[in-house]
Structure formats: C-alpha cells, structure tokens
Coordinates of C-alpha atoms in Angstrom, one line a residue:
X436 CA 144.3 101.5 117.3
X437 CA 145.5 100.0 114.3
X438 CA 146.3 96.3 114.4
X439 CA 148.7 94.4 111.9
X440 CA 148.4 90.7 111.6
X441 CA 151.0 88.0 110.3
X442 CA 150.1 84.6 111.3
X443 CA 150.2 84.5 115.4
X444 CA 152.3 87.8 115.0
X445 CA 150.2 90.8 116.3
X446 CA 151.6 94.4 116.0
X447 CA 149.7 97.4 117.3
X448 CA 150.1 100.9 116.6
X449 CA 148.5 103.6 118.9
X450 CA 148.2 107.3 117.2
X451 CA 147.3 110.6 118.8
X452 CA 148.0 113.4 116.8
X453 CA 151.9 113.1 116.6
X454 CA 152.6 110.7 119.6
X455 CA 152.7 106.9 118.6
X456 CA 152.9 103.5 120.7
X457 CA 153.9 100.7 119.2
X458 CA 153.9 97.3 120.5
X459 CA 153.2 93.8 119.9
X460 CA 154.3 90.3 120.6
X461 CA 157.4 90.1 118.1
X462 CA 160.2 92.3 118.3
X463 CA 161.1 92.2 114.8
X464 CA 157.7 93.2 113.2
X465 CA 157.9 96.3 115.4
X466 CA 161.2 97.2 114.2
X467 CA 160.3 96.6 110.9
X468 CA 157.2 98.8 111.1
X469 CA 158.9 101.6 112.6
X470 CA 161.6 101.5 109.7
X471 CA 158.8 101.8 107.1
X472 CA 157.1 104.7 109.2
X473 CA 160.4 106.6 109.3
X474 CA 160.9 106.4 105.7
X475 CA 157.5 108.1 105.1
X476 CA 157.5 110.5 108.4
X477 CA 160.4 112.2 110.4
X478 CA 160.2 110.2 113.8
X479 CA 162.3 110.0 116.9
X480 CA 162.7 106.5 118.4
X481 CA 162.3 107.4 122.4
X482 CA 163.0 103.7 123.4
X483 CA 160.8 101.9 126.0
X484 CA 157.5 103.7 127.0
X485 CA 157.9 105.8 130.0
X486 CA 155.9 108.8 129.4
X487 CA 153.0 109.4 126.9
X488 CA 150.5 112.5 126.9
X489 CA 151.1 113.2 130.4
X490 CA 151.0 109.5 131.5
X491 CA 153.8 107.8 133.6
X492 CA 154.6 104.5 132.7
X493 CA 156.5 102.7 135.7
X494 CA 157.9 99.1 135.3
X495 CA 158.9 96.6 138.2
X496 CA 158.9 92.6 138.8
X497 CA 155.2 93.3 140.0
X498 CA 153.8 94.7 136.8
X499 CA 153.1 98.0 135.1
X500 CA 152.0 100.9 137.0
X501 CA 150.2 104.2 135.0
X502 CA 150.1 107.4 136.8
X503 CA 150.0 111.3 136.0
X504 CA 152.0 112.1 139.3
X505 CA 154.0 115.6 137.4
X506 CA 150.5 116.3 136.1
X507 CA 149.3 116.5 139.4
X508 CA 152.0 118.4 140.9
X509 CA 152.0 120.9 138.1
X510 CA 148.2 121.6 138.7
X511 CA 148.8 121.9 142.4
X512 CA 151.6 124.3 141.5
X513 CA 149.6 126.3 139.1
X514 CA 146.8 126.6 141.4
X515 CA 149.2 127.5 144.3
X516 CA 148.1 124.1 146.6
X517 CA 151.2 122.7 146.8
X518 CA 151.7 123.7 150.5
X519 CA 147.8 123.1 151.3
X520 CA 146.6 120.8 154.0
X521 CA 145.4 117.4 152.3
X522 CA 141.8 115.9 152.2
X523 CA 141.4 112.5 153.1
X524 CA 138.2 111.8 150.3
X525 CA 137.9 113.8 147.1
X526 CA 134.3 114.9 148.1
X527 CA 132.5 115.4 151.3
X528 CA 129.9 113.0 152.4
X529 CA 126.3 114.0 152.0
X530 CA 127.2 116.8 150.0
X531 CA 124.4 119.2 149.0
X532 CA 125.9 120.6 145.8
X533 CA 123.3 121.9 143.1
X534 CA 122.4 124.5 140.7
X535 CA 121.7 127.8 142.5
X536 CA 123.2 126.7 145.6
X537 CA 124.1 130.4 146.6
X538 CA 124.3 133.4 144.5
X539 CA 128.1 134.2 144.9
X540 CA 129.6 133.4 141.4
X541 CA 133.2 132.5 140.8
X542 CA 135.6 132.7 137.8
X543 CA 134.0 131.0 135.0
X544 CA 137.0 130.2 132.6
X545 CA 139.1 129.1 135.6
X546 CA 136.6 126.9 137.1
X547 CA 136.2 125.3 133.5
X548 CA 139.9 125.0 132.7
X549 CA 140.5 123.1 136.1
X550 CA 137.5 120.9 135.8
X551 CA 138.8 120.2 132.3
X552 CA 142.3 119.5 133.4
X553 CA 140.6 116.9 136.5
X554 CA 138.6 115.0 133.5
X555 CA 141.9 114.3 131.6
X556 CA 143.6 113.2 135.1
X557 CA 140.6 110.5 135.8
X558 CA 142.2 108.5 133.1
X559 CA 144.7 107.1 135.5
X560 CA 142.7 108.3 139.0
X561 CA 139.4 106.5 139.0
X562 CA 139.2 107.5 142.5
X563 CA 138.3 111.0 141.6
X564 CA 135.9 109.9 139.0
X565 CA 132.8 110.5 140.8
X566 CA 133.7 113.8 142.6
X567 CA 135.0 115.3 138.9
X568 CA 131.4 113.8 137.5
X569 CA 129.8 116.0 140.3
X570 CA 131.7 119.3 139.7
X571 CA 131.3 119.2 136.0
X572 CA 127.6 119.5 136.1
X573 CA 128.2 123.2 137.1
X574 CA 130.1 124.4 134.5
X575 CA 127.7 126.8 132.7
X576 CA 126.9 128.4 136.1
X577 CA 130.0 127.8 138.7
X578 CA 129.4 129.3 142.0
X579 CA 132.0 129.9 145.0
X580 CA 130.5 126.5 146.8
X581 CA 131.4 124.2 143.5
X582 CA 135.0 126.1 143.4
X583 CA 135.2 124.8 147.0
X584 CA 134.3 121.3 146.1
X585 CA 136.9 121.4 143.1
X586 CA 139.5 122.6 145.5
X587 CA 138.9 119.9 147.6
X588 CA 139.6 117.3 145.0
X589 CA 143.0 119.3 144.7
X590 CA 143.8 118.6 148.3
X591 CA 143.0 115.3 148.0
X592 CA 145.3 114.8 145.1
X593 CA 147.9 116.6 147.0
X594 CA 147.6 113.7 149.8
X595 CA 149.0 111.2 147.4
X596 CA 150.1 112.8 144.1
X597 CA 151.6 109.5 142.6
X598 CA 148.3 107.5 143.0
X599 CA 147.7 105.3 139.9
X600 CA 146.6 102.2 138.2
X601 CA 148.4 98.9 138.8
X602 CA 148.7 96.4 135.9
X603 CA 149.7 93.0 137.0
X604 CA 150.4 89.7 134.8
X605 CA 147.8 86.9 135.6
X606 CA 147.2 83.6 133.9
X607 CA 143.5 84.6 132.5
X608 CA 141.8 87.2 130.7
X609 CA 138.5 86.9 132.5
X610 CA 136.2 89.4 131.8
X611 CA 134.4 91.0 135.1
X612 CA 132.3 94.0 135.6
X613 CA 130.7 96.0 138.6
X614 CA 127.8 98.2 138.3
X615 CA 125.8 100.5 140.9
X616 CA 123.5 103.1 140.7
X617 CA 122.3 105.6 143.6
X618 CA 118.6 106.2 143.0
X619 CA 117.5 110.0 142.7
X620 CA 120.7 111.3 144.0
X621 CA 120.7 114.7 142.3
X622 CA 119.2 117.5 144.4
X623 CA 119.0 119.5 141.1
X624 CA 116.7 117.1 139.3
X625 CA 116.5 114.0 141.1
X626 CA 118.5 111.9 138.5
X627 CA 120.2 109.0 139.4
X628 CA 123.9 108.6 139.0
X629 CA 125.3 105.3 137.9
X630 CA 128.7 104.1 137.3
X631 CA 130.9 100.8 136.3
X632 CA 134.3 99.2 136.8
X633 CA 135.5 96.4 134.4
X634 CA 138.2 94.4 134.9
X635 CA 140.3 92.3 132.4
X636 CA 142.4 89.4 134.0
X637 CA 141.8 91.0 137.3
X638 CA 143.2 94.3 136.3
X639 CA 140.9 97.4 136.3
X640 CA 140.7 98.7 132.5
X641 CA 137.6 101.0 132.3
X642 CA 135.4 103.0 134.6
X643 CA 132.5 106.0 134.4
X644 CA 130.5 108.1 136.7
X645 CA 127.8 109.9 135.1
X646 CA 124.3 110.9 135.8
X647 CA 121.7 109.5 134.3
X648 CA 119.8 111.4 131.0
X649 CA 116.1 110.8 132.3
X650 CA 114.6 110.6 135.9
X651 CA 114.0 107.1 137.1
X652 CA 111.0 106.2 139.5
X653 CA 112.3 103.3 141.2
X654 CA 115.7 102.2 142.5
X655 CA 115.4 98.9 140.3
X656 CA 115.0 101.2 137.4
X657 CA 118.0 103.3 138.0
X658 CA 120.1 100.1 138.9
X659 CA 118.7 98.9 135.5
X660 CA 119.7 101.5 133.3
X661 CA 123.1 101.5 134.7
X662 CA 123.4 97.9 134.2
X663 CA 122.8 98.5 130.4
X664 CA 125.6 101.1 130.3
X665 CA 128.0 98.3 132.1
X666 CA 126.7 95.6 129.4
X667 CA 127.6 97.9 126.7
X668 CA 131.0 98.1 128.1
X669 CA 131.7 94.8 128.5
X670 CA 130.6 94.1 125.0
X671 CA 132.8 96.8 123.7
X672 CA 135.8 95.0 126.0
X673 CA 134.7 91.5 124.3
X674 CA 135.0 93.2 120.7
X675 CA 138.5 94.5 121.5
X676 CA 139.7 91.3 122.7
X677 CA 138.3 89.3 120.2
X678 CA 140.2 91.6 117.4
X679 CA 143.3 91.2 119.6
X680 CA 142.8 87.5 119.4
X681 CA 141.8 86.8 123.2
X682 CA 138.1 86.3 122.5
X683 CA 136.6 85.2 126.1
X684 CA 135.6 81.7 126.4
X685 CA 132.9 82.0 129.0
X686 CA 130.2 84.5 129.8
X687 CA 131.4 88.0 131.1
X688 CA 130.2 88.6 134.6
X689 CA 128.8 92.1 135.7
X690 CA 128.0 92.1 139.7
X691 CA 125.1 94.0 140.6
X692 CA 123.7 94.4 144.1
X693 CA 119.8 94.9 142.8
X694 CA 118.0 91.9 143.0
X695 CA 115.1 93.3 141.6
X696 CA 117.1 94.4 138.7
X697 CA 118.4 91.0 138.4
X698 CA 115.3 89.6 138.1
X699 CA 113.8 92.1 135.5
X700 CA 116.7 91.0 133.4
X701 CA 115.9 87.2 133.2
X702 CA 112.2 87.6 133.4
X703 CA 110.9 86.9 130.1
X704 CA 107.4 88.2 130.8
X705 CA 106.9 91.9 129.9
X706 CA 105.6 93.8 132.8
X707 CA 103.5 97.2 132.7
X708 CA 106.3 98.3 135.4
X709 CA 109.1 97.7 132.9
X710 CA 107.7 99.1 129.9
X711 CA 109.8 102.5 130.2
X712 CA 112.9 100.6 130.2
X713 CA 111.7 98.0 127.7
X714 CA 114.7 98.5 125.2
X715 CA 117.3 97.9 127.8
X716 CA 115.5 94.8 129.1
X717 CA 115.5 93.4 125.8
X718 CA 118.8 94.4 125.1
X719 CA 120.1 92.9 128.2
X720 CA 117.9 89.6 128.5
X721 CA 119.2 89.1 124.6
X722 CA 122.9 88.6 125.8
X723 CA 121.9 86.6 128.4
X724 CA 120.3 84.2 126.5
X725 CA 123.2 84.0 123.9
X726 CA 125.2 83.3 127.2
X727 CA 127.4 86.5 126.5
X728 CA 127.0 87.5 129.9
X729 CA 126.1 86.3 133.4
X730 CA 124.6 89.0 136.3
X731 CA 125.5 87.5 139.5
X732 CA 124.4 89.0 142.5
X733 CA 127.1 91.0 144.9
X734 CA 126.5 92.0 148.4
X735 CA 126.3 95.7 149.1
X736 CA 129.4 95.5 150.9
X737 CA 131.3 93.9 148.2
X738 CA 129.9 96.5 145.2
X739 CA 133.2 97.9 143.9
X740 CA 131.1 100.3 142.1
X741 CA 129.7 102.0 145.1
X742 CA 132.4 104.8 145.0
X743 CA 131.2 106.0 141.6
X744 CA 127.7 106.8 142.6
X745 CA 127.8 108.6 145.7
X746 CA 130.3 110.1 148.3
X747 CA 131.4 107.3 150.9
X748 CA 133.5 107.6 154.2
X749 CA 137.1 107.6 153.7
X750 CA 137.4 103.6 155.7
X751 CA 134.8 102.5 152.7
X752 CA 136.9 104.6 150.4
X753 CA 140.2 103.4 150.8
X754 CA 139.4 99.7 151.2
X755 CA 137.6 99.7 147.7
X756 CA 140.8 101.6 146.3
X757 CA 142.7 98.6 147.6
X758 CA 140.4 96.1 146.0
X759 CA 140.6 98.2 142.6
X760 CA 144.5 97.7 142.5
X761 CA 144.9 101.7 142.8
X762 CA 148.3 102.1 144.3
X763 CA 151.2 104.6 144.6
X764 CA 154.7 103.6 143.7
X765 CA 156.1 106.7 144.8
X766 CA 154.7 106.4 148.4
X767 CA 157.8 105.8 150.8
X768 CA 157.7 101.8 152.2

C-alpha cells in the first residue's frame, strides 16, 4: 500500500505483483497518477474495480460487497462437489479432530492444495475461518477423517457460494473489537484456540482464528493471551487509519466475555498467578492507561468471536453471521 498526500487530497495505490488498484478522494489526482504510471510501465485501465485477485466487487445503493463466488464454484467443480448435498455449518459440533485419529492416510498433496485454497477463500469468508484453522493443523499427515472435514467445508460452501462481506457507508469510523478463547480445546496438545473480530465504522474488516503457541493453565490465561492478539490488531488498524487521515478520537473498544481477564488487565498489582503472562499484562495495561483501548465486558451470548474458537450449532452460527454483516447478494429475494 502506497499513499500520496497533497493537502487534503489523498491517493492510495495497492499493488500485488502486476495487479494494481488506484483509489482516493480526488479523481484528478488518480488520473494524474495513472498517466504517470502508464509512461513508465505498460498498463491497461480496466475501469471501476469489479474483480481483483479472485475477489468480486459488487456495488449497490446499500454499499459495497466483496465475495469470491466464482472462486468457490471453480473449487467445487474441481472437487466434483457441485452436485453434493449442502451442509448447514462448516464443521461438526463437538468434533474430535486430532493428530493420529485413524490410521488410514489420504492423498497429502491433494489435501494441502485444497486447504491452501480454502485459506485464500477465508479472505472474504470469516464464516469458515475456524474450520479452516482446524483442518490446516494436519497438513503434514492428513487422514481420511481430516479429508472428510475438508469435504464438509466444501459442502457448506455449496449452500451459499456467493456469501461475502458487506461494507456500508456510516457516519463514524469507530474501531471496535471482539476477542474470545476456547480453553484447552485441542485434543492433541490441549492448547487453546483464540480469535478476534475487528470493526471500523460498523463494518467487519479483519478477523483471525488460531491455536495458541503455548498451553494455558486457566481459562482466564487463555482469554488474556487472545486479548493481547486483539489489542495488537486494534493498534495496527489505528495506525493505518491515522496514516489515511482518520485517527480515532476516542479509545478503541475490545469486548471480552471473561471478567477475570478484564480484572487482570486493570489490576496494577503483579500477582504470582499472572507472572507467566507478565509481558502481555504490561502491554495491555499500558494501552489502557494511555486511553488507547477500553475493555468492556460482553455477555457470552453477545460474544461475536465465539464462532472463531469453537464449532457452534446452526442457530448460533447464523445469528452471528447476521450480526457480522455477512450476506449473499446473489441469493434470490
């Protein structure tokens, strides 16, 4: 991402290998930049952004929608699952996926290729983030059970290949995050899975679902480690917005449903039970004291990041997708 400022005029240039997106708040500046680039490089102007690196851009009066419908359909065609029976969720509830769960191996190269494509698809599909995070843990030695889990993700995609992110125009650019952790959820090594969602102006912009690097000895510790990752993400978004000229004017909120983790963040006294997360504790405490972030408590039923840390029932799953602003512009109305 390259930025150019000229007074109040801002031009942004996004480059990926030989694909370029030019945008900004002044048309004249954009045309001037395109003219300069065309003198230095061989370029084609494809007009308004509609398709970029497999991501489709649809505009309407309600806002902009990003999806990867063609990418999904191509993936289903490649795996011969276009005519399969759809699944209602991307991963089975109370799944017991782990390493060495059965002795029947599957095609390793094919498995890695499929999971790799699903990882890229997750750029516009936060609904599959947790499921993809789980199946990507078995890349080195996948079994038939792991491949069945990948096939379930594909069958879920068949139910709504056009699902994507909706970006609506709002009056503010308030930055809000949700962080959650599932304590000792991994059967293989009892590590916890943490995840976060971040919103700018009410629109979902980033998310992550990842197994933690170390074993946590309590749910509060697992939540606290996840909270530290959420704070880092909020700080990155704050820096980016500042460079774009939209520095947040008030503390960013990071919602957490664990009161113990929130209490540790606010408590200035170092306890023996928190020494193992001492760096994270001081890091978060510093941001709170500088009024950069706030840590409001949120009830578990209102915790949006829940679907990034565990497999939930279809009712909870679809309620969360509605709140996240994930929709399907291709669905019949």
